[in-house]
């Protein structure tokens, strides 16, 4: 019986859709918290701060959670991430992921 319950629970996790990000909320938060350093669309004009536009959402979510927990160290980013909820992180990361920015130049073969 326990294995049946575990199997049903595991299947529900796989089948359950991930909560969709609110792109408008992500854009608003990015404009308030991130634009001063990373640019209004996530394309930084300063080599000290990375371009966020076009970055993978899951990578950005992981990175922001690491700043928030202190696992990744940077005083400015830790201060900003400390005030972000999981929903804020998901929304902002999804919005940046949809912006045009990071380009990979492919060399002809």
PDB file of C-alpha atoms in Angstrom:
ATOM      1  CA  UNK A   1       0.000   0.000   0.000  1.00  0.00           C
ATOM      2  CA  UNK A   2       2.833   2.402   0.841  1.00  0.00           C
ATOM      3  CA  UNK A   3       4.460   1.830  -2.514  1.00  0.00           C
ATOM      4  CA  UNK A   4       1.144   2.539  -4.255  1.00  0.00           C
ATOM      5  CA  UNK A   5       0.741   5.828  -2.363  1.00  0.00           C
ATOM      6  CA  UNK A   6       4.331   6.766  -3.135  1.00  0.00           C
ATOM      7  CA  UNK A   7       3.810   5.981  -6.824  1.00  0.00           C
ATOM      8  CA  UNK A   8       0.621   8.071  -7.005  1.00  0.00           C
ATOM      9  CA  UNK A   9       2.327  10.971  -5.244  1.00  0.00           C
ATOM     10  CA  UNK A  10       5.368  10.766  -7.547  1.00  0.00           C
ATOM     11  CA  UNK A  11       3.127  10.679 -10.619  1.00  0.00           C
ATOM     12  CA  UNK A  12       1.231  13.742  -9.396  1.00  0.00           C
ATOM     13  CA  UNK A  13       4.484  15.670  -9.096  1.00  0.00           C
ATOM     14  CA  UNK A  14       5.489  14.769 -12.627  1.00  0.00           C
ATOM     15  CA  UNK A  15       2.097  15.510 -14.150  1.00  0.00           C
ATOM     16  CA  UNK A  16       1.336  18.687 -12.181  1.00  0.00           C
ATOM     17  CA  UNK A  17       2.149  21.729 -14.301  1.00  0.00           C
ATOM     18  CA  UNK A  18       4.637  24.216 -12.947  1.00  0.00           C
ATOM     19  CA  UNK A  19       3.113  27.484 -11.858  1.00  0.00           C
ATOM     20  CA  UNK A  20       3.339  29.930 -14.744  1.00  0.00           C
ATOM     21  CA  UNK A  21       5.394  33.030 -14.244  1.00  0.00           C
ATOM     22  CA  UNK A  22       3.765  36.469 -14.279  1.00  0.00           C
ATOM     23  CA  UNK A  23       5.873  38.270 -16.884  1.00  0.00           C
ATOM     24  CA  UNK A  24       4.325  41.685 -16.199  1.00  0.00           C
ATOM     25  CA  UNK A  25       5.209  41.376 -12.510  1.00  0.00           C
ATOM     26  CA  UNK A  26       8.710  40.228 -13.482  1.00  0.00           C
ATOM     27  CA  UNK A  27       9.163  43.233 -15.744  1.00  0.00           C
ATOM     28  CA  UNK A  28       7.957  45.606 -13.035  1.00  0.00           C
ATOM     29  CA  UNK A  29      10.285  44.161 -10.412  1.00  0.00           C
ATOM     30  CA  UNK A  30      13.212  44.162 -12.851  1.00  0.00           C
ATOM     31  CA  UNK A  31      12.609  47.848 -13.515  1.00  0.00           C
ATOM     32  CA  UNK A  32      12.525  48.638  -9.801  1.00  0.00           C
ATOM     33  CA  UNK A  33      15.320  46.414  -8.501  1.00  0.00           C
ATOM     34  CA  UNK A  34      17.636  45.467 -11.356  1.00  0.00           C
ATOM     35  CA  UNK A  35      17.658  48.078 -14.131  1.00  0.00           C
ATOM     36  CA  UNK A  36      20.085  50.504 -12.487  1.00  0.00           C
ATOM     37  CA  UNK A  37      22.936  48.010 -12.839  1.00  0.00           C
ATOM     38  CA  UNK A  38      21.754  45.490 -15.425  1.00  0.00           C
ATOM     39  CA  UNK A  39      20.010  47.918 -17.806  1.00  0.00           C
ATOM     40  CA  UNK A  40      16.280  48.472 -18.455  1.00  0.00           C
ATOM     41  CA  UNK A  41      16.021  45.347 -20.632  1.00  0.00           C
ATOM     42  CA  UNK A  42      18.748  43.364 -18.906  1.00  0.00           C
ATOM     43  CA  UNK A  43      21.569  44.347 -21.263  1.00  0.00           C
ATOM     44  CA  UNK A  44      24.284  45.772 -19.056  1.00  0.00           C
ATOM     45  CA  UNK A  45      26.430  48.613 -20.360  1.00  0.00           C
ATOM     46  CA  UNK A  46      29.032  48.041 -17.652  1.00  0.00           C
ATOM     47  CA  UNK A  47      31.353  45.012 -17.755  1.00  0.00           C
ATOM     48  CA  UNK A  48      31.198  44.877 -13.940  1.00  0.00           C
ATOM     49  CA  UNK A  49      27.557  43.741 -14.095  1.00  0.00           C
ATOM     50  CA  UNK A  50      26.392  40.821 -16.229  1.00  0.00           C
ATOM     51  CA  UNK A  51      23.796  40.975 -18.964  1.00  0.00           C
ATOM     52  CA  UNK A  52      20.697  39.151 -17.746  1.00  0.00           C
ATOM     53  CA  UNK A  53      18.636  39.339 -20.941  1.00  0.00           C
ATOM     54  CA  UNK A  54      18.421  35.971 -22.642  1.00  0.00           C
ATOM     55  CA  UNK A  55      19.845  34.060 -19.676  1.00  0.00           C
ATOM     56  CA  UNK A  56      18.244  30.704 -18.847  1.00  0.00           C
ATOM     57  CA  UNK A  57      15.432  31.218 -16.321  1.00  0.00           C
ATOM     58  CA  UNK A  58      16.367  28.157 -14.262  1.00  0.00           C
ATOM     59  CA  UNK A  59      19.970  29.353 -13.957  1.00  0.00           C
ATOM     60  CA  UNK A  60      18.841  32.804 -12.831  1.00  0.00           C
ATOM     61  CA  UNK A  61      16.410  31.308 -10.311  1.00  0.00           C
ATOM     62  CA  UNK A  62      19.133  29.119  -8.845  1.00  0.00           C
ATOM     63  CA  UNK A  63      21.585  32.019  -8.695  1.00  0.00           C
ATOM     64  CA  UNK A  64      19.126  34.395  -7.004  1.00  0.00           C
ATOM     65  CA  UNK A  65      18.215  31.735  -4.440  1.00  0.00           C
ATOM     66  CA  UNK A  66      21.916  31.203  -3.750  1.00  0.00           C
ATOM     67  CA  UNK A  67      22.376  34.939  -3.149  1.00  0.00           C
ATOM     68  CA  UNK A  68      19.326  34.968  -0.899  1.00  0.00           C
ATOM     69  CA  UNK A  69      20.577  32.030   1.184  1.00  0.00           C
ATOM     70  CA  UNK A  70      24.141  33.348   1.380  1.00  0.00           C
ATOM     71  CA  UNK A  71      25.512  30.355  -0.528  1.00  0.00           C
ATOM     72  CA  UNK A  72      26.712  32.788  -3.212  1.00  0.00           C
ATOM     73  CA  UNK A  73      28.449  35.887  -1.907  1.00  0.00           C
ATOM     74  CA  UNK A  74      28.053  39.432  -3.160  1.00  0.00           C
ATOM     75  CA  UNK A  75      26.958  42.110  -0.717  1.00  0.00           C
ATOM     76  CA  UNK A  76      24.828  44.039  -3.221  1.00  0.00           C
ATOM     77  CA  UNK A  77      23.103  40.985  -4.685  1.00  0.00           C
ATOM     78  CA  UNK A  78      22.578  39.384  -1.288  1.00  0.00           C
ATOM     79  CA  UNK A  79      20.873  42.563  -0.101  1.00  0.00           C
ATOM     80  CA  UNK A  80      18.575  42.647  -3.119  1.00  0.00           C
ATOM     81  CA  UNK A  81      17.819  38.914  -3.137  1.00  0.00           C
ATOM     82  CA  UNK A  82      17.026  38.917   0.585  1.00  0.00           C
ATOM     83  CA  UNK A  83      13.808  40.800  -0.151  1.00  0.00           C
ATOM     84  CA  UNK A  84      12.674  38.565  -3.013  1.00  0.00           C
ATOM     85  CA  UNK A  85      10.047  35.862  -2.648  1.00  0.00           C
ATOM     86  CA  UNK A  86      10.198  32.629  -4.653  1.00  0.00           C
ATOM     87  CA  UNK A  87       7.443  34.109  -6.830  1.00  0.00           C
ATOM     88  CA  UNK A  88       9.470  37.308  -7.412  1.00  0.00           C
ATOM     89  CA  UNK A  89      12.476  35.220  -8.425  1.00  0.00           C
ATOM     90  CA  UNK A  90      10.410  33.046 -10.797  1.00  0.00           C
ATOM     91  CA  UNK A  91       8.694  36.046 -12.415  1.00  0.00           C
ATOM     92  CA  UNK A  92      11.820  38.142 -12.881  1.00  0.00           C
ATOM     93  CA  UNK A  93      13.888  35.219 -14.149  1.00  0.00           C
ATOM     94  CA  UNK A  94      11.205  34.309 -16.691  1.00  0.00           C
ATOM     95  CA  UNK A  95      10.964  37.903 -17.896  1.00  0.00           C
ATOM     96  CA  UNK A  96      14.734  38.232 -18.379  1.00  0.00           C
ATOM     97  CA  UNK A  97      14.873  34.869 -20.149  1.00  0.00           C
ATOM     98  CA  UNK A  98      12.477  36.211 -22.800  1.00  0.00           C
ATOM     99  CA  UNK A  99      14.517  39.342 -23.483  1.00  0.00           C
ATOM    100  CA  UNK A 100      16.975  39.554 -26.331  1.00  0.00           C
ATOM    101  CA  UNK A 101      20.498  39.881 -25.083  1.00  0.00           C
ATOM    102  CA  UNK A 102      22.870  36.980 -24.829  1.00  0.00           C
ATOM    103  CA  UNK A 103      24.038  35.879 -28.222  1.00  0.00           C
ATOM    104  CA  UNK A 104      26.380  33.042 -28.990  1.00  0.00           C
ATOM    105  CA  UNK A 105      28.496  33.616 -32.066  1.00  0.00           C
ATOM    106  CA  UNK A 106      28.963  30.432 -33.973  1.00  0.00           C
ATOM    107  CA  UNK A 107      32.102  29.992 -36.000  1.00  0.00           C
ATOM    108  CA  UNK A 108      31.655  28.590 -39.499  1.00  0.00           C
ATOM    109  CA  UNK A 109      32.929  25.074 -39.884  1.00  0.00           C
TER     110      UNK A 109
END
